[in-house]
CSV table of C-alpha atoms and ligand atoms in Angstrom, one decimal:
chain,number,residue,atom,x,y,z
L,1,UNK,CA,-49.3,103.7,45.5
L,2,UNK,CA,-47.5,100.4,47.3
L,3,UNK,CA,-50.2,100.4,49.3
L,4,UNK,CA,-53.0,100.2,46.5
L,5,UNK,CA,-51.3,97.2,44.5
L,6,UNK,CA,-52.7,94.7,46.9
L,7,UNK,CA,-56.7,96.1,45.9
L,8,UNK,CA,-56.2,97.6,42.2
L,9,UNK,CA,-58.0,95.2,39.9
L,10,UNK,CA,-55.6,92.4,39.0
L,11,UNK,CA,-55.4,92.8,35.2
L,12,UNK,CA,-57.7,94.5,32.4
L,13,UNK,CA,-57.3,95.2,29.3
L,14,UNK,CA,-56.3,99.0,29.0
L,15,UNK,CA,-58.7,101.7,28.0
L,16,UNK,CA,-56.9,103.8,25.3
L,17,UNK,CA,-55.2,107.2,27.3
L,18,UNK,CA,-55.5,109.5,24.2
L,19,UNK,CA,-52.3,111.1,22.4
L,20,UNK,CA,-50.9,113.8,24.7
L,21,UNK,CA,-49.6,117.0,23.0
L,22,UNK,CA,-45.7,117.4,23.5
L,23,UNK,CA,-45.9,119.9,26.1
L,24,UNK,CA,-43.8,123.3,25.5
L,25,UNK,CA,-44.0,124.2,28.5
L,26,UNK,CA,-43.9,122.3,31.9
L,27,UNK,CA,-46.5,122.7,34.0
L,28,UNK,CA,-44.1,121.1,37.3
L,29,UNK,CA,-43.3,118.1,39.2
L,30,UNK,CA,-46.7,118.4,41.0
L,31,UNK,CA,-49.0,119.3,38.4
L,32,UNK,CA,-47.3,115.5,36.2
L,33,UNK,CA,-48.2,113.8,39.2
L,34,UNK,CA,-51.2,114.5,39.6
L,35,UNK,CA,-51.7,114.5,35.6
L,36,UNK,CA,-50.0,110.3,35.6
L,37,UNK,CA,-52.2,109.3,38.3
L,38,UNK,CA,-55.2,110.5,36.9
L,39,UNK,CA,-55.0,109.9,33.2
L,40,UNK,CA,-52.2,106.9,33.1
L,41,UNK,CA,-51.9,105.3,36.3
L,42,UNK,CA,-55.5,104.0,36.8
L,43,UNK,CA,-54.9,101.8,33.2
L,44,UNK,CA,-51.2,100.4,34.4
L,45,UNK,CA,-52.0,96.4,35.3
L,46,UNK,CA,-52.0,94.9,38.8
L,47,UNK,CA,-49.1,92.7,37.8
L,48,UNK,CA,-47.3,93.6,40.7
L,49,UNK,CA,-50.5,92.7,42.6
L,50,UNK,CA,-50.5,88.9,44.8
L,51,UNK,CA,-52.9,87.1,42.3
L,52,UNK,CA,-51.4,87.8,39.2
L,53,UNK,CA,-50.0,84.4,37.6
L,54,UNK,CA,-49.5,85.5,34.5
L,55,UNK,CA,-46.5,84.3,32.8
L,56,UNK,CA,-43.6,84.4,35.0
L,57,UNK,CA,-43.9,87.7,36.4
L,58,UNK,CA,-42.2,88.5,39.8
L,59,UNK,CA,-42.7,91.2,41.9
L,60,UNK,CA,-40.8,93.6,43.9
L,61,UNK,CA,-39.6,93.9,47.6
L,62,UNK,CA,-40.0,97.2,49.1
L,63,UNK,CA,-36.1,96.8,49.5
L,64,UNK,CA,-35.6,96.3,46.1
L,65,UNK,CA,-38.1,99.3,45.5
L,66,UNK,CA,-35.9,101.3,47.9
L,67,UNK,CA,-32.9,100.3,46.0
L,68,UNK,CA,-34.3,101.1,42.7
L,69,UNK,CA,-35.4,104.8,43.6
L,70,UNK,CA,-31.5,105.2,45.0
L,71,UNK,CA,-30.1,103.5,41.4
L,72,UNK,CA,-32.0,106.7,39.8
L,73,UNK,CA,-31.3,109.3,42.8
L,74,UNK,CA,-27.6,108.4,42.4
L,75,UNK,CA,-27.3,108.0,38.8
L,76,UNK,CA,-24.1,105.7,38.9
L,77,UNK,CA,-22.5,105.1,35.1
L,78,UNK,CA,-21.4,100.9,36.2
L,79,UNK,CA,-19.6,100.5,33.4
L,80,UNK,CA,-16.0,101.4,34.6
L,81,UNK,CA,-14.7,101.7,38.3
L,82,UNK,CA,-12.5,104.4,37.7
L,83,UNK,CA,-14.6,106.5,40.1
L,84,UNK,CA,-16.8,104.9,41.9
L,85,UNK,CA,-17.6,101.6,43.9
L,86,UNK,CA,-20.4,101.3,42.2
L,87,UNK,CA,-19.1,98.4,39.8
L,88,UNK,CA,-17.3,96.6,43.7
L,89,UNK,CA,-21.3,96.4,44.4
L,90,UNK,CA,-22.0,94.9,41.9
L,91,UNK,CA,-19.0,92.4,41.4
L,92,UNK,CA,-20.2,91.9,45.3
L,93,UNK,CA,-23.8,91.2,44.5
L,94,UNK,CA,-22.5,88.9,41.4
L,95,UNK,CA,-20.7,86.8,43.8
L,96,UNK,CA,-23.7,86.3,46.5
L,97,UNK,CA,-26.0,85.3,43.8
L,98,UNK,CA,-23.4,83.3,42.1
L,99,UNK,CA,-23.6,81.4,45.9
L,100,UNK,CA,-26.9,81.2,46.1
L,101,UNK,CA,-27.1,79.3,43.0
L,102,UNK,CA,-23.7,76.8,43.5
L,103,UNK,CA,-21.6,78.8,40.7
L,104,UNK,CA,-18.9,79.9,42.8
L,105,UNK,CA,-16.5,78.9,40.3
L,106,UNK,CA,-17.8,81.2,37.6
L,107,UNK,CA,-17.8,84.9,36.6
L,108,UNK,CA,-20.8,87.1,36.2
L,109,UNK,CA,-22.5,90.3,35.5
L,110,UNK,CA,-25.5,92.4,35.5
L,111,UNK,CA,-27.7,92.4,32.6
L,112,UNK,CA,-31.3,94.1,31.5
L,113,UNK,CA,-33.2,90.1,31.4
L,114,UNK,CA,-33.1,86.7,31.1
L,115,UNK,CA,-32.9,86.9,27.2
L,116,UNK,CA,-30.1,89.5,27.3
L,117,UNK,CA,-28.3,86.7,29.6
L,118,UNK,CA,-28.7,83.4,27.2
L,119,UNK,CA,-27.9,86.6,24.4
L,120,UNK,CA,-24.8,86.8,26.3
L,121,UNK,CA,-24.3,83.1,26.9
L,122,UNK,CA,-24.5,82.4,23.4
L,123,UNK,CA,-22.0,84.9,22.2
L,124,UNK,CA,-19.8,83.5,24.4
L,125,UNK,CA,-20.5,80.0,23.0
L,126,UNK,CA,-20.1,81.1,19.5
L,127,UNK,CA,-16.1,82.0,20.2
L,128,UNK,CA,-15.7,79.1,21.8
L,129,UNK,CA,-16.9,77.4,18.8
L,130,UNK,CA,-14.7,79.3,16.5
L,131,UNK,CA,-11.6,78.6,18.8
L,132,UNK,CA,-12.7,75.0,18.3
L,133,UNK,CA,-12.1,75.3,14.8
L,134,UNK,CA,-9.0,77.5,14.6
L,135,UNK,CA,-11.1,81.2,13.9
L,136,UNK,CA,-12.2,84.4,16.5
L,137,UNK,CA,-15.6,85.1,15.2
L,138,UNK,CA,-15.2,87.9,17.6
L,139,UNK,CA,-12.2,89.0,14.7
L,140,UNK,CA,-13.3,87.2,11.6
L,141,UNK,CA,-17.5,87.4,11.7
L,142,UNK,CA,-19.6,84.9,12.0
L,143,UNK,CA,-19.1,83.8,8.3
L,144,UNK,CA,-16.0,82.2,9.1
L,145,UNK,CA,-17.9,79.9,11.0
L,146,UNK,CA,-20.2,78.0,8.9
L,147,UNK,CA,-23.3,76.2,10.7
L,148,UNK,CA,-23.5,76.0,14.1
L,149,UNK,CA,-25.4,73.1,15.6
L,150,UNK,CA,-27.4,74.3,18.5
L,151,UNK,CA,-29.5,71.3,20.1
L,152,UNK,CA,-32.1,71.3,22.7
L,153,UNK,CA,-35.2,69.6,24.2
L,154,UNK,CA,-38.0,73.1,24.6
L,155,UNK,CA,-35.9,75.8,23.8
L,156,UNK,CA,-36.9,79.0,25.3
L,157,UNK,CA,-38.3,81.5,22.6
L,158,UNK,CA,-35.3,84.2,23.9
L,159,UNK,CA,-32.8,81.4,22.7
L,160,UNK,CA,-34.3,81.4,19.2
L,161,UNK,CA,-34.5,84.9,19.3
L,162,UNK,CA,-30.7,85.3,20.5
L,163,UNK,CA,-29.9,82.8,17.7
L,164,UNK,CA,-31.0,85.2,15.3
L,165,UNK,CA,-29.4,88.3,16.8
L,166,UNK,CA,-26.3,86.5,16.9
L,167,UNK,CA,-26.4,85.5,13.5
L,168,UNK,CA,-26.2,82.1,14.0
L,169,UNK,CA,-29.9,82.3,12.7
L,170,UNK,CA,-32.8,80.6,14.0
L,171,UNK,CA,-32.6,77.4,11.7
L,172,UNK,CA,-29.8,76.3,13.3
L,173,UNK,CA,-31.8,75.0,16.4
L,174,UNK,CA,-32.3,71.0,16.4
L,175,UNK,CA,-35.3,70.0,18.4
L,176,UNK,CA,-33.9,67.0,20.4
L,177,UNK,CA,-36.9,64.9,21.5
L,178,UNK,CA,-37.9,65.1,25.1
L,179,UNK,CA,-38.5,62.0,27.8
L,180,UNK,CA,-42.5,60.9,27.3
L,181,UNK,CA,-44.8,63.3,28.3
L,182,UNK,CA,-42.1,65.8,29.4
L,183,UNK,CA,-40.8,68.7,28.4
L,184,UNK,CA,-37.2,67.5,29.8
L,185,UNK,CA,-34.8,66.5,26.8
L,186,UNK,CA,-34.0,62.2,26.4
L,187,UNK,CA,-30.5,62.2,27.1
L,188,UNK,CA,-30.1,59.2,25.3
L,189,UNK,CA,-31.4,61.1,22.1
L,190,UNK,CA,-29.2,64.3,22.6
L,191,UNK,CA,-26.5,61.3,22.8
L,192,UNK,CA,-27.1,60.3,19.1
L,193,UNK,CA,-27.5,63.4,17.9
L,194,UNK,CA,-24.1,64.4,19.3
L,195,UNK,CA,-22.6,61.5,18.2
L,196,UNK,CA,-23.9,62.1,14.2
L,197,UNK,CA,-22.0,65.4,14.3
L,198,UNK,CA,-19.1,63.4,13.9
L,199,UNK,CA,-16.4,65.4,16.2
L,200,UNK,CA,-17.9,68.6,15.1
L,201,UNK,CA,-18.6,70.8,18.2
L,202,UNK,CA,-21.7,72.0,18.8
L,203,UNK,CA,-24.0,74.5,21.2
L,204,UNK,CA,-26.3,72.1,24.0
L,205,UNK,CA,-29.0,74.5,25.6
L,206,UNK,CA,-30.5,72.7,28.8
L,207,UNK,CA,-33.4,73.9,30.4
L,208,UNK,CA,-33.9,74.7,34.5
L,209,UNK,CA,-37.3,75.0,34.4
L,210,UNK,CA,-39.7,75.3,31.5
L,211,UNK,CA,-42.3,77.8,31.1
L,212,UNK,CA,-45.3,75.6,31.0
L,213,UNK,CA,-45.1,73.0,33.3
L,214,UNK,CA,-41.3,74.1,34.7
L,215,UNK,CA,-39.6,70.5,33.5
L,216,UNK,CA,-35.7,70.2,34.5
L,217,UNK,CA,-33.2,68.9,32.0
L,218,UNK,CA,-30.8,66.2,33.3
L,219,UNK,CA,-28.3,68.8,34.3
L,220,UNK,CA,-25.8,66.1,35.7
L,221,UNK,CA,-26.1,63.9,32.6
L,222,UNK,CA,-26.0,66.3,30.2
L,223,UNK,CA,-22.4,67.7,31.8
L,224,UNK,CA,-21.1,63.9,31.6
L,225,UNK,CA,-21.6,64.0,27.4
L,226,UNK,CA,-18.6,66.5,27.1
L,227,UNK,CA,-16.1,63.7,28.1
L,228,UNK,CA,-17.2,62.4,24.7
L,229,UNK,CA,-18.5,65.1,22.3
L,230,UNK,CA,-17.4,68.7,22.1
L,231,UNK,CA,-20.1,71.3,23.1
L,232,UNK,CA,-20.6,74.4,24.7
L,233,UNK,CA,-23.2,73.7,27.6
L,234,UNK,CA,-25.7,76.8,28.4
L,235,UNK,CA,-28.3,76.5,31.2
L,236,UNK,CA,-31.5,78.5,31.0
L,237,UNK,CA,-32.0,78.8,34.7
L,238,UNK,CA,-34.0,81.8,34.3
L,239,UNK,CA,-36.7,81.1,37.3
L,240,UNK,CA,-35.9,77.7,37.8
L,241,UNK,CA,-32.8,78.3,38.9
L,242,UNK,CA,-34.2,79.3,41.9
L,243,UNK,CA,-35.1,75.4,43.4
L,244,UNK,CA,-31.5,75.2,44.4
L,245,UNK,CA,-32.6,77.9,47.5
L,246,UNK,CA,-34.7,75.0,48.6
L,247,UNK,CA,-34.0,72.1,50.2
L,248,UNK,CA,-36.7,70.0,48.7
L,249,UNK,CA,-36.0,70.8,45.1
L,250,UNK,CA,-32.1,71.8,44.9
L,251,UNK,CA,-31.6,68.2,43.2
L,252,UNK,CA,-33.7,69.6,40.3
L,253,UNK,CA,-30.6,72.1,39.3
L,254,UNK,CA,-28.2,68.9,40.7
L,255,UNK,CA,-25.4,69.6,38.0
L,256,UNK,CA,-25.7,73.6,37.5
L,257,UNK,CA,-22.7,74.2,38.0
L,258,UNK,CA,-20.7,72.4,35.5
L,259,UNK,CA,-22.6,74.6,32.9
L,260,UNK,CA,-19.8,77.5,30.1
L,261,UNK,CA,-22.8,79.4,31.0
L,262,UNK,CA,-26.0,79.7,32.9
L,263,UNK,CA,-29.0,82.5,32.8
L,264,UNK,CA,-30.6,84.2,35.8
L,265,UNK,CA,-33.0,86.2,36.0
L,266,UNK,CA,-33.7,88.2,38.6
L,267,UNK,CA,-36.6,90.4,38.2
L,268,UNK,CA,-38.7,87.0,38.2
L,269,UNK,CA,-38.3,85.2,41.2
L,270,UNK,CA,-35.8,87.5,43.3
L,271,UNK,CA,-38.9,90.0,43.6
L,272,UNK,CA,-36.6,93.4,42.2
L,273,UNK,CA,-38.2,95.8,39.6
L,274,UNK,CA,-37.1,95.7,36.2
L,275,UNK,CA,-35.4,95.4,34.5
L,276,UNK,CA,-32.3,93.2,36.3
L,277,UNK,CA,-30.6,89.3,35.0
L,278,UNK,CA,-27.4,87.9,35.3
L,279,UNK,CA,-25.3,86.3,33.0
L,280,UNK,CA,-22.5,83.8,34.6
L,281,UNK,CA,-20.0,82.0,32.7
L,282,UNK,CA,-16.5,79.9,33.2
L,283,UNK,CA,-14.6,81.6,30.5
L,284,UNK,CA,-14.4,85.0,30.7
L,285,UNK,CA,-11.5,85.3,28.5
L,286,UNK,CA,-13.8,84.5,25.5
L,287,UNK,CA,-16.4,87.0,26.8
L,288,UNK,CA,-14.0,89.4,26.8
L,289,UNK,CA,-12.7,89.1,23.1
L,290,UNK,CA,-16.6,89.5,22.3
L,291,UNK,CA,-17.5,92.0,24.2
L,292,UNK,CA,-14.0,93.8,24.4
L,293,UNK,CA,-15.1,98.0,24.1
L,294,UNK,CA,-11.7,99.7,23.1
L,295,UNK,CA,-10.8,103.1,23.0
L,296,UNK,CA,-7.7,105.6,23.7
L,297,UNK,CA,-9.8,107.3,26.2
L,298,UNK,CA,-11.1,104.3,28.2
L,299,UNK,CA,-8.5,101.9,30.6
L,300,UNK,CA,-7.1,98.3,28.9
L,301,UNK,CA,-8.9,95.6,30.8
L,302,UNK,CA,-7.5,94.4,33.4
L,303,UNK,CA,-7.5,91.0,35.7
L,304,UNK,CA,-11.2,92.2,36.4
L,305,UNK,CA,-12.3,93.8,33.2
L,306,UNK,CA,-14.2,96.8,33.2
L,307,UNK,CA,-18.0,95.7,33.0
L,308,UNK,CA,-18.0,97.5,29.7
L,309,UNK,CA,-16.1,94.7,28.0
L,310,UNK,CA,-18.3,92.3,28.9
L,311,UNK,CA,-21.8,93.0,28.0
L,312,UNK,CA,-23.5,94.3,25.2
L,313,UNK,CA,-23.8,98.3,26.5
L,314,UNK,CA,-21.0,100.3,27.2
L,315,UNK,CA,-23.0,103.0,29.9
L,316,UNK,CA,-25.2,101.2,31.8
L,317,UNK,CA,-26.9,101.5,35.5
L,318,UNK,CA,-26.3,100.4,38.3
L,319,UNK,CA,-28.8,97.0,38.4
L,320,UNK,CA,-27.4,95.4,41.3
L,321,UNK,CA,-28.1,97.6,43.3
L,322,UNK,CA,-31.9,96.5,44.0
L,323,UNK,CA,-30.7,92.9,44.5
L,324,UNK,CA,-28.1,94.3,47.1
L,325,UNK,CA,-30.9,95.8,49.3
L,326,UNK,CA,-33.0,93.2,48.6
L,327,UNK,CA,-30.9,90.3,49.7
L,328,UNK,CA,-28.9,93.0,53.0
L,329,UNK,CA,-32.3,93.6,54.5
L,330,UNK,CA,-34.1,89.6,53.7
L,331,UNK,CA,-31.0,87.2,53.6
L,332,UNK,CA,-30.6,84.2,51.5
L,333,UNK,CA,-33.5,82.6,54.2
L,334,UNK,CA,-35.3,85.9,53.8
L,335,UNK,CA,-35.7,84.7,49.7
L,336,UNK,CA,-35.9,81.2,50.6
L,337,UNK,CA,-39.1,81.9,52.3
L,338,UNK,CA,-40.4,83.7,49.4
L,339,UNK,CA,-39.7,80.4,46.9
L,340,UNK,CA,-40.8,78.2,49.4
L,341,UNK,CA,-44.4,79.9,49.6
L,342,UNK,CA,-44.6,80.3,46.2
L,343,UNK,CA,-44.4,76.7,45.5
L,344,UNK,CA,-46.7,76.1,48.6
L,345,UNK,CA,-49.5,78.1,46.6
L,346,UNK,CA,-48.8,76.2,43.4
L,347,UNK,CA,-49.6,73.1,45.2
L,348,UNK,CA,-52.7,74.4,46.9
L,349,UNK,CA,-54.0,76.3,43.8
L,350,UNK,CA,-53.7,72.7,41.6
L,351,UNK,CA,-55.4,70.8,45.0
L,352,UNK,CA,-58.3,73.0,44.7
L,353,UNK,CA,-59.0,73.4,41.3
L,354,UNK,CA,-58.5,69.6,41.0
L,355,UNK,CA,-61.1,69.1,44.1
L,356,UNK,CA,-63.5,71.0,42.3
L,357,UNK,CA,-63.9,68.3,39.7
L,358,UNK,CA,-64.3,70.7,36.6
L,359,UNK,CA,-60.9,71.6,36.1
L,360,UNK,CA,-57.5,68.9,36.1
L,361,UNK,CA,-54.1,69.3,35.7
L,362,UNK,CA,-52.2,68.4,32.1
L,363,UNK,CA,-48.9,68.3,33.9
L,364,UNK,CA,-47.9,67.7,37.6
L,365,UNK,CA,-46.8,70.6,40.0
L,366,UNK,CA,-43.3,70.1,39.8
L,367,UNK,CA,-42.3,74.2,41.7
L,368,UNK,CA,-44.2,77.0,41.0
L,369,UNK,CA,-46.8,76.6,38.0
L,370,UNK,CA,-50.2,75.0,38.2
L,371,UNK,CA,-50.8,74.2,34.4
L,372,UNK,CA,-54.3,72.9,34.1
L,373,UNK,CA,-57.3,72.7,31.8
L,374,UNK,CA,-61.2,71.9,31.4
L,375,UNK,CA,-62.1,68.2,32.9
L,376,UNK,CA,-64.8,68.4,30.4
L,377,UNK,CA,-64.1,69.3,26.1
L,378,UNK,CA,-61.1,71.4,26.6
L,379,UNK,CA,-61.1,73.0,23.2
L,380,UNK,CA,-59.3,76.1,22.2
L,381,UNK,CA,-62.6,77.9,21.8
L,382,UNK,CA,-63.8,76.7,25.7
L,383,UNK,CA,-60.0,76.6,27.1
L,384,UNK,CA,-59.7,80.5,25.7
L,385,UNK,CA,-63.4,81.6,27.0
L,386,UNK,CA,-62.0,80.5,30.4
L,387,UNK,CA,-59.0,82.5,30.6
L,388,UNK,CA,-61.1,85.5,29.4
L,389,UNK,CA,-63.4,85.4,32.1
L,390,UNK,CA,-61.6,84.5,34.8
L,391,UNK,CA,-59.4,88.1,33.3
L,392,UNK,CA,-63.0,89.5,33.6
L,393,UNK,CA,-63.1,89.0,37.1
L,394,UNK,CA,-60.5,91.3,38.2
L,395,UNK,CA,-60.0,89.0,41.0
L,396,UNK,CA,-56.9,87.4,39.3
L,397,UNK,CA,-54.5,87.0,36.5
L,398,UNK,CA,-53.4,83.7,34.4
L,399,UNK,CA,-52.0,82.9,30.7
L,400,UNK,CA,-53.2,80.6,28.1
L,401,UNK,CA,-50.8,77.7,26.8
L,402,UNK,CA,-50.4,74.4,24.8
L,403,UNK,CA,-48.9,71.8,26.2
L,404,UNK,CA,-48.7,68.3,24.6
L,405,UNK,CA,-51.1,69.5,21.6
L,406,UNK,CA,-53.6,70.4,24.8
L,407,UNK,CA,-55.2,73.4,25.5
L,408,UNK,CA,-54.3,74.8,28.6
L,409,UNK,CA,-53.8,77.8,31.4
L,410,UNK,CA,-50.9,78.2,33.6
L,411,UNK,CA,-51.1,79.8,36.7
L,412,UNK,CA,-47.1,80.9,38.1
L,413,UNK,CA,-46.2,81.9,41.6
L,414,UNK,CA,-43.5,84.2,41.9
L,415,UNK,CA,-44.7,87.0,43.8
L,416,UNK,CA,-43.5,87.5,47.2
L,417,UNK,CA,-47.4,89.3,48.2
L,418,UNK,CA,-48.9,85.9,47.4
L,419,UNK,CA,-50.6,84.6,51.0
L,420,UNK,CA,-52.8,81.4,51.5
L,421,UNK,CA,-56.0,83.9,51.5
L,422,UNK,CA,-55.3,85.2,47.7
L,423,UNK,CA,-54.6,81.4,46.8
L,424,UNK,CA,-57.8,80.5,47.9
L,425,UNK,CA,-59.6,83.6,46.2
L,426,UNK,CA,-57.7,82.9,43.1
L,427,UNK,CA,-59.2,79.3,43.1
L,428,UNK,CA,-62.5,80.7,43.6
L,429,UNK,CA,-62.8,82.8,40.9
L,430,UNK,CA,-60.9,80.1,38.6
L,431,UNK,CA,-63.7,77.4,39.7
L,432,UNK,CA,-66.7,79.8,39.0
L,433,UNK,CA,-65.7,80.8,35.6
L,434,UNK,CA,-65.3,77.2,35.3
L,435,UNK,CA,-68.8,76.4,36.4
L,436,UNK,CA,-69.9,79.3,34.3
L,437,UNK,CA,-68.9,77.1,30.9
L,438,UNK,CA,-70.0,73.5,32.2
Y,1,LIG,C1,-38.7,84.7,31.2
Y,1,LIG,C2,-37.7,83.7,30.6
Y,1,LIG,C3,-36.8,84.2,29.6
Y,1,LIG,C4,-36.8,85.6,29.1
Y,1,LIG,O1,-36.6,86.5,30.1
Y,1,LIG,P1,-36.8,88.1,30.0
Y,1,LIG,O2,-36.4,88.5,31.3
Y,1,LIG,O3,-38.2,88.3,29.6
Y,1,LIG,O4,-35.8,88.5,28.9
Y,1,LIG,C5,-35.9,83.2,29.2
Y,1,LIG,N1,-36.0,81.9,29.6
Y,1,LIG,C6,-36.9,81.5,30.4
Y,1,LIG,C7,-36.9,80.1,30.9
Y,1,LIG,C8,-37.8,82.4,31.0
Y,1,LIG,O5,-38.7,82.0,31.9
């Protein structure tokens, strides 16, 4: 099966299986096999393929693989460390990645995505807030703490969504206006509408790396505000997070560090299965009053709580476990690498469609997206007939978008598969649906 990912069509729509009865009785391990791979398997998607761009996808190493079938074979409960190592792995892991990233200085732990992180982030947040004013929501409820300014430049949809969850409800976000022609929030702005909250503390969420066109919030900046307004700064570093492996783009995330809380996801651009995130943050003490699972049977938290008084679930598995193996057997350079030639195909990918003279980019290549469009009447109607048949192909994978009121496609590296040759084959089939409209 590893083997076939790099030649199964890239992406198709899914032919309908057909209801399956509940079997009463098994018919054996070999027999399911064989029954998966011939009815299910051949209508799974390529998207752990080299030329699919769609959204922000990842892949996964054959280390991480490796790790994933142990995390089943093992079956280890990391939500206590009464009995195992199994949560010391993944304190371990939390620390590397914490490295890798310049957050040294804060805590962290494993989570099922990127929106369970800013989910976590955010609850975190919300006691803060309430200590601000005297309350613990985590004691009171959310009632107690009235509306909750939550300002940002282009909010991720999981922060609206976490909004909601957390009660805080989605109304409370206040679109500060980004720079011109960016999606990176005007400091200045977020300035003033700090400073018309009058003293009352609020919740900043700053982007590293936007979906469309991966724009980086003023990190540094931002930070510098809290000397004169109280708020709770949370990063969104879900892929983006991942230019500070880089040389060349590490002063993109220049000011990470100095977040209450930032979001990483992992089964993006660290190339492990799903479903795998973490969630870092400075005050741990509030995370633990939310989070805090108690119960005769189960050990008081100690200097370094019990994973299960941190995060939403109390039994949960053991997630680090793919990132260990992936990062033992590749190395911080080993991952480096991978980021490095993902962003090297963004670059070619825009040069060529660009080159071709029927298709231009909306935004430039800032890491790993191409966003582009049609040089010629880029409607919705044209821009959307384009992404179908370049789906149509087979050849390769990419995701309609608006950016700026602008019809447009995306196209994001973050597979580790990805070579020059599936670039260039990926810009060939772009450029002849193209040609097929014009
Ligand atoms: C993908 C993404 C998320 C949500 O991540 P999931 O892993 O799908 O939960 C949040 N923020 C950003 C910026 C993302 O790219």
């Amino acid at each position: 099966m590893l083997t076939g990912i790099e030649t199964r069509p890239v992406a198709r729509a899914p032919k309908a299986v057909g209801a399956e009865e509940l079997p009463e009785h098994g018919v054996g391990l070999r027999a399911a096999l064989a029954r998966f791979r011939e009815r299910w398997e051949p209508q799974f998607s390529g998207s752990a393929g080299p030329r699919y761009f769609g959204f922000v996808t990842g892949g996964a190493t054959p280390a991480s693989v490796a790790g994933d079938w142990l995390t089943g074979v093992l079956d280890q409960n990391a939500m206590s460390g009464e009995d195992s190592a199994a949560v010391e792995l993944e304190r371990q892991t939390v620390r590397w990645i914490g490295r890798m990233f310049g957050l040294e200085e804060h805590t962290g732990a494993f989570v099922s995505g990127a929106t369970m992180s800013n989910f976590v982030g955010l609850a975190i947040a919300r006691e803060w807030l309430g200590e601000q004013l005297g309350i613990s929501v985590a004691q009171a409820g959310v009632g107690a703490l009235g509306a909750v300014p939550v300002l940002s430049g282009t909010p991720h949809s999981s922060i609206v969504k976490s909004l909601s969850m957390l009660g805080i409800g989605r109304d409370s976000v206040r679109l500060v206006p980004t720079r011109p022609g960016r999606e990176a929030v005007d400091v200045d702005r977020l300035a003033e509408a700090l400073a018309a909250l009058d003293g009352r503390p609020a919740i900043v969420v700053a982007n590293a790396g936007t979906v469309n066109t991966v724009d980086f919030d003023d990190l540094r900046a931002i930070a510098v505000l809290r000397q004169r307004y109280p708020f709770w700064l949370h990063v969104d570093g879900a892929f983006g997070a991942f230019a500070a492996l880089t040389p060349e783009h590490a002063t993109l995330v220049d000011g990470l560090g100095e977040a209450d809380s930032v979001c990483v996801d992992l089964h993006k651009w660290l190339n492990v299965p799903y479903d795998a995130a973490v969630q870092f943050t400075r005050h741990r003490d509030l995370q633990l009053r939310v989070f805090l699972n108690s119960a005769a049977y189960l050990t008081a938290p100690s200097d370094t709580p019990d994973f299960g008084h941190l995060v939403p679930e109390n039994s949960r598995r053991l997630r680090a476990l793919t990132a260990w193996f992936s990062l033992t057997a590749y190395g911080r350079d080993g991952h480096r690498d991978i980021v490095q030639r993902n962003i090297a195909s963004a670059n070619s990918l825009a040069e060529q469609l660009t080159a071709s003279g029927l298709l231009r980019l909306v935004a430039p290549v800032r890491l790993n997206v191409a966003c582009f469009t049609l040089a010629d009447r880029p409607t919705s109607e044209r821009v959307g007939a384009l992404v179908d048949a370049i789906a149509e192909t087979g050849e390769t994978f990419v995701t309609p978008t608006v950016y700026d009121g602008q019809p447009a496609v995306r196209a994001a590296f973050s597979n580790w598969r990805t070579t020059d040759a599936d670039v260039d084959r990926a810009a060939k089939a772009i450029i002849a649906a193209a040609l097929a409209l014009s």
